[in-house]
Coordinates of C-alpha atoms in Angstrom, one line a residue:
M1 CA 38.6 169.7 91.7
A2 CA 42.1 170.1 90.4
K3 CA 45.3 169.6 92.5
L4 CA 48.1 172.1 92.5
K5 CA 51.6 171.4 94.0
V6 CA 52.8 174.4 96.1
A7 CA 56.4 174.9 97.4
G8 CA 58.1 177.8 99.1
T9 CA 56.6 179.7 102.0
W10 CA 54.3 176.7 102.4
G11 CA 54.5 173.3 100.8
G12 CA 51.8 170.8 100.0
I13 CA 48.8 170.1 97.7
I14 CA 45.9 172.5 97.2
E15 CA 42.6 171.5 95.6
V16 CA 41.2 174.3 93.5
E17 CA 38.5 174.9 90.9
L18 CA 40.5 176.0 87.9
E19 CA 37.5 177.5 86.1
N20 CA 36.3 179.5 89.1
W21 CA 39.3 180.4 91.2
T22 CA 41.2 183.7 90.6
L23 CA 44.8 184.6 91.4
N24 CA 43.7 186.5 94.5
M25 CA 41.7 183.5 95.8
L26 CA 44.8 181.2 95.3
R27 CA 47.1 183.8 97.1
E28 CA 44.7 184.1 100.0
E29 CA 44.5 180.4 100.4
I30 CA 48.3 180.0 100.4
A31 CA 48.6 182.9 102.8
K32 CA 46.2 181.4 105.2
R33 CA 48.1 178.1 105.3
S34 CA 51.5 179.8 105.7
G35 CA 50.4 182.3 108.2
L36 CA 51.6 185.3 106.1
D37 CA 50.0 188.5 104.8
P38 CA 48.6 187.8 101.3
E39 CA 50.2 191.1 100.1
S40 CA 53.6 189.7 101.0
I41 CA 53.3 186.6 98.9
K42 CA 54.6 186.3 95.3
L43 CA 53.4 183.4 93.1
I44 CA 55.4 182.0 90.2
C45 CA 54.3 179.4 87.7
A46 CA 56.3 178.0 84.7
G47 CA 58.9 180.7 85.3
K48 CA 56.3 183.5 85.1
I49 CA 55.4 185.8 88.0
L50 CA 51.6 185.9 88.4
K51 CA 50.7 189.5 88.8
D52 CA 47.5 191.3 89.9
D53 CA 47.8 194.0 87.3
G54 CA 47.3 193.7 83.6
G55 CA 44.0 191.9 84.0
D56 CA 45.4 188.8 85.7
A57 CA 43.6 189.5 88.9
T58 CA 40.2 188.9 87.3
K59 CA 41.2 186.0 85.2
T60 CA 40.5 182.4 86.3
L61 CA 43.4 180.1 86.9
T62 CA 42.6 178.3 83.7
Q63 CA 42.8 181.5 81.7
L64 CA 46.2 182.1 83.4
G65 CA 47.5 178.8 81.9
I66 CA 47.4 176.9 85.2
K67 CA 46.5 173.2 84.8
E68 CA 46.0 170.1 86.8
N69 CA 49.2 169.2 88.8
S70 CA 50.8 172.6 87.9
K71 CA 53.7 173.5 90.2
I72 CA 53.3 176.9 92.0
L73 CA 56.3 178.5 93.7
S74 CA 55.3 180.8 96.6
S75 CA 57.9 183.3 97.9
R76 CA 57.7 186.0 100.4
E77 CA 58.1 189.6 99.0
A78 CA 59.3 192.1 101.6
A79 CA 57.1 195.0 102.4
P80 CA 58.7 198.5 101.6
E81 CA 59.3 199.1 105.4
E82 CA 60.7 195.6 105.8
G83 CA 62.8 196.1 102.7
K84 CA 64.3 199.2 104.2
S85 CA 65.0 197.4 107.4
I86 CA 66.8 194.6 105.5
M87 CA 68.9 197.1 103.6
A88 CA 69.7 198.9 106.9
E89 CA 70.8 195.6 108.4
E90 CA 72.9 194.7 105.4
E91 CA 74.6 198.1 105.6
R92 CA 75.2 197.7 109.3
S93 CA 76.7 194.3 108.7
R94 CA 79.0 195.7 106.0
R95 CA 80.1 198.5 108.2
L96 CA 80.9 196.2 111.1
S97 CA 82.9 194.0 108.7
R98 CA 84.8 197.1 107.6
V99 CA 85.6 198.0 111.2
K100 CA 87.0 194.6 111.9
A101 CA 89.0 194.5 108.6
A102 CA 90.4 198.0 109.3
A103 CA 91.4 197.2 112.9
T104 CA 93.0 194.0 111.6
A105 CA 95.1 195.9 109.0
L106 CA 96.2 198.6 111.5
S107 CA 97.2 196.1 114.1
K108 CA 99.1 193.9 111.6
R109 CA 101.1 196.9 110.4
H110 CA 102.0 198.0 113.9
A111 CA 103.0 194.4 114.9
D112 CA 105.1 193.5 111.9
G113 CA 106.8 196.9 111.5
S114 CA 105.5 197.5 107.9
L115 CA 104.7 201.0 106.8
P116 CA 101.3 202.1 105.5
I117 CA 100.7 205.2 103.4
E118 CA 100.1 207.1 106.7
D119 CA 100.9 205.6 110.1
Y120 CA 99.3 205.9 113.5
N121 CA 101.1 205.8 116.8
I122 CA 98.9 203.4 118.8
E123 CA 100.1 201.9 122.1
L124 CA 98.7 199.9 125.0
E125 CA 99.3 201.3 128.4
D126 CA 99.0 199.9 131.9
Q127 CA 97.3 201.6 134.8
G128 CA 100.4 203.7 135.4
G129 CA 100.3 205.1 131.8
H130 CA 103.4 203.1 130.9
K131 CA 103.7 201.3 127.5
V132 CA 103.1 197.5 127.7
Q133 CA 105.9 195.5 126.2
F134 CA 104.8 192.5 124.1
G135 CA 106.7 189.2 123.8
T136 CA 105.7 188.3 120.2
E137 CA 104.2 189.8 117.1
T138 CA 101.0 187.7 117.7
D139 CA 100.6 189.2 121.1
Q140 CA 101.1 192.7 119.9
S141 CA 98.8 192.4 116.9
A142 CA 96.0 190.7 119.0
A143 CA 96.3 193.3 121.8
M144 CA 96.3 196.2 119.4
M145 CA 93.3 194.9 117.5
G146 CA 91.4 194.3 120.8
L147 CA 92.3 197.8 122.0
M148 CA 91.1 199.4 118.8
L149 CA 87.9 197.5 118.7
H150 CA 87.2 198.1 122.4
T151 CA 87.7 201.8 121.8
K152 CA 85.4 201.7 118.8
A153 CA 82.7 199.9 120.9
K154 CA 82.9 202.6 123.6
N155 CA 82.2 205.3 120.9
L156 CA 79.2 203.3 119.7
I157 CA 77.9 203.1 123.3
E158 CA 78.2 206.9 123.5
M159 CA 76.3 207.1 120.2
E160 CA 73.6 204.8 121.8
M161 CA 74.2 202.1 119.1
F162 CA 74.2 199.4 121.7
S163 CA 73.6 196.4 119.4
D164 CA 76.5 197.4 117.2
A165 CA 78.6 197.9 120.3
V166 CA 77.9 194.4 121.6
E167 CA 79.1 192.9 118.3
V168 CA 82.3 195.0 118.2
L169 CA 83.0 194.1 121.8
A170 CA 82.7 190.4 120.9
M171 CA 85.3 191.0 118.2
A172 CA 87.5 192.7 120.7
E173 CA 87.1 189.9 123.2
E174 CA 88.1 187.3 120.5
S175 CA 91.2 189.3 119.7
F176 CA 92.3 189.8 123.3
L177 CA 92.0 186.1 124.0
L178 CA 94.7 185.4 121.4
C179 CA 97.2 187.2 123.7
D180 CA 99.4 185.6 126.3
P181 CA 97.2 185.8 129.5
K182 CA 100.3 186.9 131.5
I183 CA 100.4 190.1 129.4
L184 CA 96.7 190.8 129.9
E185 CA 97.1 190.6 133.6
L186 CA 99.1 193.8 133.5
V187 CA 96.1 195.7 132.1
D188 CA 92.4 195.9 133.0
N189 CA 91.1 195.9 129.5
I190 CA 89.5 192.4 129.6
P191 CA 87.5 193.0 132.8
M192 CA 86.4 196.4 131.6
M193 CA 85.3 194.9 128.3
E194 CA 83.3 192.3 130.3
L195 CA 81.7 195.2 132.1
D196 CA 80.9 197.1 128.9
I197 CA 79.2 194.1 127.4
V198 CA 76.9 193.7 130.4
W199 CA 76.3 197.5 130.4
C200 CA 75.1 197.1 126.8
Y201 CA 72.8 194.2 127.8
F202 CA 71.3 196.5 130.5
L203 CA 70.8 199.4 128.2
L204 CA 69.2 197.1 125.6
R205 CA 67.0 195.7 128.5
D206 CA 67.9 192.2 127.2
L207 CA 66.8 189.9 130.0
K208 CA 67.7 186.8 127.9
C209 CA 71.3 187.5 128.6
L210 CA 70.9 187.4 132.4
S211 CA 72.9 184.2 132.9
D212 CA 75.7 185.4 130.6
A213 CA 75.7 188.7 132.4
G214 CA 76.2 187.1 135.8
V215 CA 79.1 185.0 134.5
R216 CA 80.7 188.1 132.9
L217 CA 80.3 190.2 136.0
E218 CA 82.0 187.5 138.1
R219 CA 84.9 187.5 135.6
A220 CA 85.0 191.3 135.6
R221 CA 85.3 191.5 139.4
K222 CA 88.1 188.9 139.5
G223 CA 89.9 190.5 136.7
L224 CA 89.8 194.0 138.3
E225 CA 91.0 192.5 141.6
R226 CA 93.9 190.9 139.8
A227 CA 94.8 194.1 137.9
H228 CA 94.1 196.5 140.7
G229 CA 95.3 194.4 143.6
K230 CA 93.7 193.4 146.8
D231 CA 91.8 196.4 148.3
L232 CA 93.0 198.3 145.3
S233 CA 96.6 198.3 146.6
R234 CA 98.2 198.0 143.1
V235 CA 96.1 200.8 141.5
R236 CA 96.8 203.1 144.5
L237 CA 100.5 202.5 144.0
L238 CA 100.4 203.1 140.3
Q239 CA 98.1 206.2 140.5
V240 CA 100.1 207.7 143.5
G241 CA 97.1 207.8 145.8
Q242 CA 94.5 208.9 143.3
S243 CA 91.1 207.2 143.1
P244 CA 90.3 206.8 139.4
E245 CA 88.4 203.5 139.8
L246 CA 85.4 204.7 141.9
A247 CA 83.0 205.3 139.0
L248 CA 84.0 202.0 137.5
Y249 CA 83.2 200.0 140.6
L250 CA 79.9 202.0 140.9
R251 CA 78.8 200.6 137.6
L252 CA 80.0 197.1 138.5
E253 CA 77.9 197.1 141.7
L254 CA 74.9 198.5 140.0
L255 CA 75.0 195.8 137.4
E256 CA 75.6 193.1 140.0
G257 CA 72.5 194.5 141.9
V258 CA 70.4 194.4 138.7
V259 CA 71.3 190.8 137.9
A260 CA 70.7 189.8 141.5
Y261 CA 67.3 191.5 141.5
H262 CA 66.2 189.7 138.3
T263 CA 67.3 186.3 139.6
G264 CA 65.4 186.7 142.9
Q265 CA 68.4 187.4 145.1
Y266 CA 66.8 190.5 146.7
D267 CA 69.1 190.9 149.7
K268 CA 72.2 190.7 147.5
A269 CA 70.7 193.2 145.1
L270 CA 69.9 195.7 147.9
N271 CA 73.4 195.5 149.3
A272 CA 75.0 196.0 145.9
L273 CA 72.8 198.9 145.0
K274 CA 73.3 200.6 148.4
S275 CA 77.0 200.3 147.9
A276 CA 76.8 201.8 144.4
H277 CA 74.7 204.6 145.8
A278 CA 77.3 205.4 148.5
K279 CA 80.0 205.6 145.8
F280 CA 77.8 208.0 143.8
L281 CA 77.6 210.3 146.9
Q282 CA 81.4 210.2 147.1
L283 CA 81.6 211.4 143.5
Q284 CA 79.3 214.4 144.0
I285 CA 81.3 217.6 143.6
P286 CA 80.1 220.8 145.4
D287 CA 79.6 223.7 143.1
E288 CA 81.9 225.9 145.1
T289 CA 84.7 223.4 144.9
L290 CA 84.2 223.1 141.1
S291 CA 84.2 226.9 140.7
L292 CA 87.5 227.2 142.6
V293 CA 89.2 224.9 140.2
M294 CA 87.6 226.4 137.1
G295 CA 88.7 229.8 138.4
M296 CA 92.3 228.6 137.8
G297 CA 91.5 228.6 134.0
F298 CA 90.5 224.9 133.6
H299 CA 87.4 223.7 131.7
E300 CA 84.5 222.3 133.6
K301 CA 84.9 218.7 132.3
D302 CA 88.6 218.6 133.1
A303 CA 88.1 220.2 136.5
K304 CA 85.3 217.7 137.4
R305 CA 87.4 214.8 136.3
A306 CA 90.4 216.0 138.3
L307 CA 88.3 216.5 141.5
R308 CA 86.8 213.0 141.1
L309 CA 90.1 211.3 140.7
N310 CA 91.7 213.2 143.6
N311 CA 89.0 212.8 146.2
Q312 CA 87.9 216.4 145.7
D313 CA 91.3 217.7 147.1
I314 CA 91.8 221.0 145.3
P315 CA 95.6 221.3 145.5
S316 CA 96.0 217.7 144.3
S317 CA 93.4 218.3 141.5
I318 CA 95.3 221.4 140.3
D319 CA 98.6 219.6 140.3
F320 CA 97.0 216.7 138.4
L321 CA 95.6 219.1 135.7
I322 CA 99.0 220.8 135.3
E323 CA 100.7 217.4 135.0
E324 CA 98.1 216.2 132.5
K325 CA 98.6 219.3 130.4
A326 CA 102.4 218.6 130.4
K327 CA 101.8 215.0 129.4
R328 CA 99.6 216.0 126.5
A329 CA 102.3 218.4 125.3
Q330 CA 104.9 215.7 125.6
K331 CA 102.7 213.3 123.7
R332 CA 102.3 215.8 120.9
E333 CA 106.1 216.2 120.7
D334 CA 106.6 212.4 120.8
N335 CA 104.0 212.0 118.0
L336 CA 105.8 214.6 115.9
Q337 CA 109.1 212.8 116.5
R338 CA 107.5 209.5 115.5
Q339 CA 106.1 211.1 112.3
K340 CA 109.7 212.2 111.4
E341 CA 111.0 208.7 112.1
I342 CA 108.2 207.3 109.8
H343 CA 109.1 209.7 107.1
E344 CA 112.8 208.7 107.4
Q345 CA 111.9 205.0 107.5
K346 CA 109.9 205.4 104.2
K347 CA 113.0 206.9 102.6
Y348 CA 115.0 203.8 103.4
G349 CA 112.4 201.4 102.0
V350 CA 111.4 198.1 103.5
T351 CA 113.3 194.8 103.9
P352 CA 112.7 191.8 101.7
M353 CA 110.2 190.7 104.3
N354 CA 108.4 194.0 104.0
K355 CA 109.5 195.3 107.4
A356 CA 110.5 198.9 108.1
V357 CA 114.1 199.7 109.0
D358 CA 114.5 199.5 112.8
M359 CA 115.3 203.0 114.0
Q360 CA 116.8 201.9 117.3
M361 CA 119.2 199.5 115.5
L362 CA 120.0 202.3 113.1
D363 CA 120.9 204.7 115.9
R364 CA 123.2 202.1 117.4
L365 CA 125.1 201.7 114.1
V366 CA 125.4 205.4 113.6
S367 CA 126.8 205.8 117.2
I368 CA 129.6 203.4 116.2
G369 CA 130.5 205.8 113.4
Y370 CA 128.8 204.6 110.2
A371 CA 127.0 207.0 107.9
R372 CA 123.2 206.9 108.5
D373 CA 122.1 206.0 104.9
L374 CA 124.8 203.3 104.7
A375 CA 123.8 201.8 108.0
A376 CA 120.1 201.9 107.1
E377 CA 120.7 200.1 103.8
S378 CA 122.7 197.4 105.6
L379 CA 119.9 196.9 108.1
R380 CA 117.4 196.8 105.3
R381 CA 119.3 194.1 103.4
N382 CA 119.8 192.0 106.6
E383 CA 116.2 192.1 107.9
N384 CA 117.2 194.4 110.8
D385 CA 119.6 191.9 112.2
F386 CA 122.2 194.1 114.0
Q387 CA 125.1 191.6 113.9
K388 CA 124.6 190.7 110.3
A389 CA 124.3 194.4 109.3
L390 CA 127.5 195.1 111.2
D391 CA 129.3 192.2 109.5
T392 CA 128.2 193.6 106.2
L393 CA 129.5 197.1 107.0
T394 CA 132.9 195.7 108.1
N395 CA 133.3 193.8 104.9
P396 CA 135.2 196.3 102.6
E397 CA 133.9 194.7 99.4
V398 CA 130.3 194.6 100.4
N399 CA 130.5 198.0 102.0
S400 CA 131.8 199.5 98.7
K401 CA 129.0 197.9 96.7
I402 CA 126.4 199.3 99.1
Q403 CA 127.9 202.8 98.8
A404 CA 127.8 202.5 95.0
Y405 CA 124.2 201.4 95.2
I406 CA 123.4 204.4 97.5
E407 CA 125.1 206.8 95.1
S408 CA 123.3 205.4 92.1
R409 CA 120.0 205.8 94.0
K410 CA 120.8 209.4 94.8
R411 CA 121.6 210.1 91.1
K412 CA 118.3 208.5 90.0
R413 CA 116.4 210.7 92.5
Q414 CA 118.3 213.7 91.3
E415 CA 117.5 212.8 87.7
Q416 CA 113.9 212.6 88.6
Q417 CA 114.0 215.9 90.3
V418 CA 115.6 217.8 87.4
G419 CA 113.7 215.9 84.7
V420 CA 116.8 214.7 82.7
A421 CA 118.7 211.5 82.8
I422 CA 122.4 210.7 82.0
D423 CA 121.3 208.4 79.0
E424 CA 119.3 211.3 77.6
L425 CA 122.3 213.6 77.8
V426 CA 124.5 210.9 76.2
S427 CA 122.0 210.5 73.4
M428 CA 122.4 214.3 72.7
G429 CA 126.1 213.7 72.1
F430 CA 127.6 214.6 75.5
E431 CA 130.2 212.3 77.0
R432 CA 128.8 210.2 79.8
G433 CA 131.5 211.2 82.3
R434 CA 130.9 214.9 81.7
A435 CA 127.1 214.4 81.8
T436 CA 127.4 212.7 85.2
I437 CA 129.6 215.5 86.6
A438 CA 127.2 218.1 85.3
L439 CA 124.2 216.3 86.8
E440 CA 125.9 216.0 90.2
A441 CA 126.7 219.8 90.1
G442 CA 122.9 220.4 90.4
G443 CA 120.6 222.8 88.7
N444 CA 117.5 222.4 86.5
R445 CA 117.4 220.8 83.1
E446 CA 118.3 224.0 81.2
D447 CA 121.2 224.8 83.5
I448 CA 122.7 221.3 83.1
I449 CA 122.4 221.4 79.3
Q450 CA 123.8 224.9 79.1
R451 CA 126.7 224.0 81.3
L452 CA 127.6 221.0 79.0
L453 CA 127.3 223.2 75.9
S454 CA 129.6 225.8 77.4
E455 CA 132.2 223.1 78.3
A456 CA 131.9 221.6 74.7
N457 CA 132.5 225.1 73.2
A458 CA 135.5 225.7 75.4
A459 CA 137.0 222.3 74.5
S460 CA 136.5 222.9 70.7
S461 CA 138.2 226.4 70.9
T462 CA 141.4 224.8 72.4
N463 CA 141.5 221.9 69.9
I464 CA 145.3 221.1 69.6
G465 CA 146.3 217.9 68.0
G466 CA 142.7 217.3 67.0
V467 CA 143.0 213.7 65.9
E468 CA 144.7 212.6 69.1
S469 CA 142.2 214.6 71.2
S470 CA 139.4 213.1 69.3
V471 CA 140.7 209.6 69.7
G472 CA 141.3 210.3 73.4
A473 CA 137.8 211.6 73.8
Q474 CA 136.4 208.5 72.0
G475 CA 138.4 206.3 74.3
N476 CA 137.1 208.1 77.3
T477 CA 133.6 207.8 76.0
S478 CA 134.1 204.1 75.6
N479 CA 135.4 203.7 79.1
A480 CA 132.5 205.8 80.4
I481 CA 130.0 203.6 78.5
D482 CA 131.6 200.5 80.0
G483 CA 131.4 202.0 83.5
G484 CA 128.0 203.2 82.7
A485 CA 126.9 199.6 81.9
E486 CA 127.7 198.7 85.5
Q487 CA 125.9 201.8 86.7
D488 CA 122.9 201.0 84.5
T489 CA 122.8 197.5 86.0
E490 CA 122.9 199.0 89.5
M491 CA 120.2 201.4 88.5
K492 CA 118.0 198.5 87.2
D493 CA 118.6 196.6 90.4
E494 CA 117.9 199.8 92.4
T495 CA 114.7 200.3 90.4
T496 CA 113.6 196.8 91.1
D497 CA 114.4 197.3 94.8
E498 CA 112.3 200.5 94.8
I499 CA 109.4 198.7 93.2
E500 CA 109.7 196.0 95.9
N501 CA 110.1 198.6 98.6
Q502 CA 107.1 200.5 97.6
G503 CA 105.0 197.3 97.3
S504 CA 102.2 196.1 99.5
T505 CA 102.8 195.2 103.1
S506 CA 100.6 192.1 102.7
S507 CA 102.2 188.8 103.2
D508 CA 101.3 187.5 99.7
G509 CA 103.1 190.4 98.0
G510 CA 99.9 191.6 96.4
E511 CA 98.5 195.1 96.6
E512 CA 96.7 195.6 100.0
E513 CA 93.5 197.6 99.7
R514 CA 93.2 200.0 102.6
D515 CA 89.9 201.3 104.1
A516 CA 91.3 204.8 104.8
E517 CA 87.9 206.1 106.0
I518 CA 87.5 203.5 108.8
E519 CA 91.2 203.5 109.6
D520 CA 91.2 207.3 110.1
E521 CA 88.0 207.0 112.2
I522 CA 89.6 204.4 114.5
A523 CA 92.9 206.3 114.7
K524 CA 91.1 209.5 115.7
E525 CA 89.1 207.7 118.4
I526 CA 92.3 206.0 119.7
G527 CA 94.0 209.4 119.8
Q528 CA 91.4 210.8 122.2
V529 CA 92.1 208.0 124.8
D530 CA 94.5 208.2 127.7
A531 CA 95.3 206.0 130.6
L532 CA 92.4 207.3 132.7
S533 CA 89.7 207.6 130.0
A534 CA 88.1 204.3 130.9
Y535 CA 87.5 205.5 134.5
D536 CA 86.0 208.8 133.4
I537 CA 82.3 207.8 133.3
N538 CA 79.2 210.0 133.0
L539 CA 76.9 208.7 135.8
D540 CA 73.5 210.0 134.6
R541 CA 72.2 206.6 133.5
E542 CA 73.7 204.9 136.5
I543 CA 72.0 207.0 139.1
E544 CA 68.7 206.7 137.3
A545 CA 69.0 202.9 137.5
I546 CA 70.1 202.9 141.1
N547 CA 67.1 205.0 142.0
E548 CA 64.7 202.8 140.0
Y549 CA 65.9 199.5 141.5
L550 CA 66.3 200.8 145.1
C551 CA 62.7 202.0 145.0
M552 CA 61.5 198.6 143.7
L553 CA 63.5 196.7 146.4
D554 CA 62.9 199.1 149.3
P555 CA 60.2 201.7 149.0
S556 CA 61.5 203.4 152.1
Q557 CA 64.6 204.4 150.0
Q558 CA 62.4 206.5 147.7
E559 CA 62.9 209.7 149.7
K560 CA 66.6 209.0 150.3
V561 CA 67.9 208.5 146.8
V562 CA 69.9 211.3 145.3
E563 CA 68.8 212.8 142.0
K564 CA 71.2 212.8 139.1
E565 CA 73.6 215.7 138.7

């Protein structure tokens, strides 16, 4: 008997008969010891893969060149189905990484004021629909990222991709926890996120997470109480008497009942589920009531939402729908205005620290009486420091230099538009001063050249005292060239500035690669969210679960439970 040293899926010494054993016999023996399927095992000896085809299957181990004390490497070869599963998992992991990277990039640009190729107007609102003000860039960036990831996770839940949703929710939780806790107390995103995580556990039927689910539900209840106030007093005040939170608390009580049931707390489970069931009854909308609101020209989904939020009061629901329509119109108008501001900001470039020009500071300087482009350039050079920008503008010498720079930039843009530069006109024999004037007069390339030729012909036809005129012209050209040297220097500086202004918004100054597909996806999802979206829950799954667990806890409830809508 010969001994072979095996490593890989199983490690140890195997005794074989080299003259009698085949490759299949060796594979089956290793598979038996490693507990794997023989077909999933690949054997390698001396750097060569031992294959069953090509006659190797019938050859003895001796014929295959295997000797006493040969080293055999055993590795697991994935089955086709398993290979597909591995590829799908790798693709899933890559996509989740892209989601996190895109959310990070978007939140960073919003926090530091830098400008992407296209911008998105993303804000965090409290329960009253008011924008939350952040203390620091870190708070703003972290909250923005948490908000975007939480929204992404909710869309994954709607698509029934619950495992992915849990991972994205974990990313969101990590981001939110970087914020100042005092800021997060103003919003209910954290407790809602806790609730969404447990909801995913439930939909995945993951009983391993029971203990974590219980802890998260406790935090969710405390967080909602802090954000909504004792007995919902704060949310009532903010929502002017509306009841947006009822469906949210229904889900909370359902999950509390499920966790209590699986931990043997049957009385607690029954009470929680009965309370959730009572809330479900409150949320039922009679068909005639729904028809009346829809008869006013509103869609079924909007009408149902309004009635639920307004305790089925028809006049209040109609007022709510009209107000929401006005809010959406105002939001569209605000977004258009913001896009105009972004376009204007891009025109001014970015500061040395890659920040956009602060439009509020700009408006303040313009209100004092300074020209808009002059004030913007002063802010850009001074990192949006209002006082420093004002000091710059009140300094006649510096003010003059900035104006000269702005004029040179305008000329350069004009040159780019007409496709001809002053230096090119000078190289054709035209005086620099006349070329500059002709260029500023406007027109296309042919118009400018024709205008200069006409002026040259007119000058030659009135040539009196030619020598002196020639000398004078030469002197003027010389002066223009001297002045042009300064202009060229300004133009070079301006070109350098433009290159810097158009550069990356990344902190290391390198080109930042954007994932436009995922960023657009996140931005679109965020755009569909409003202050009440989180409360607008479809209750089909909830009522199914309430019925299921009530029947298990109290069979007498079986005839009493209400079927889903």
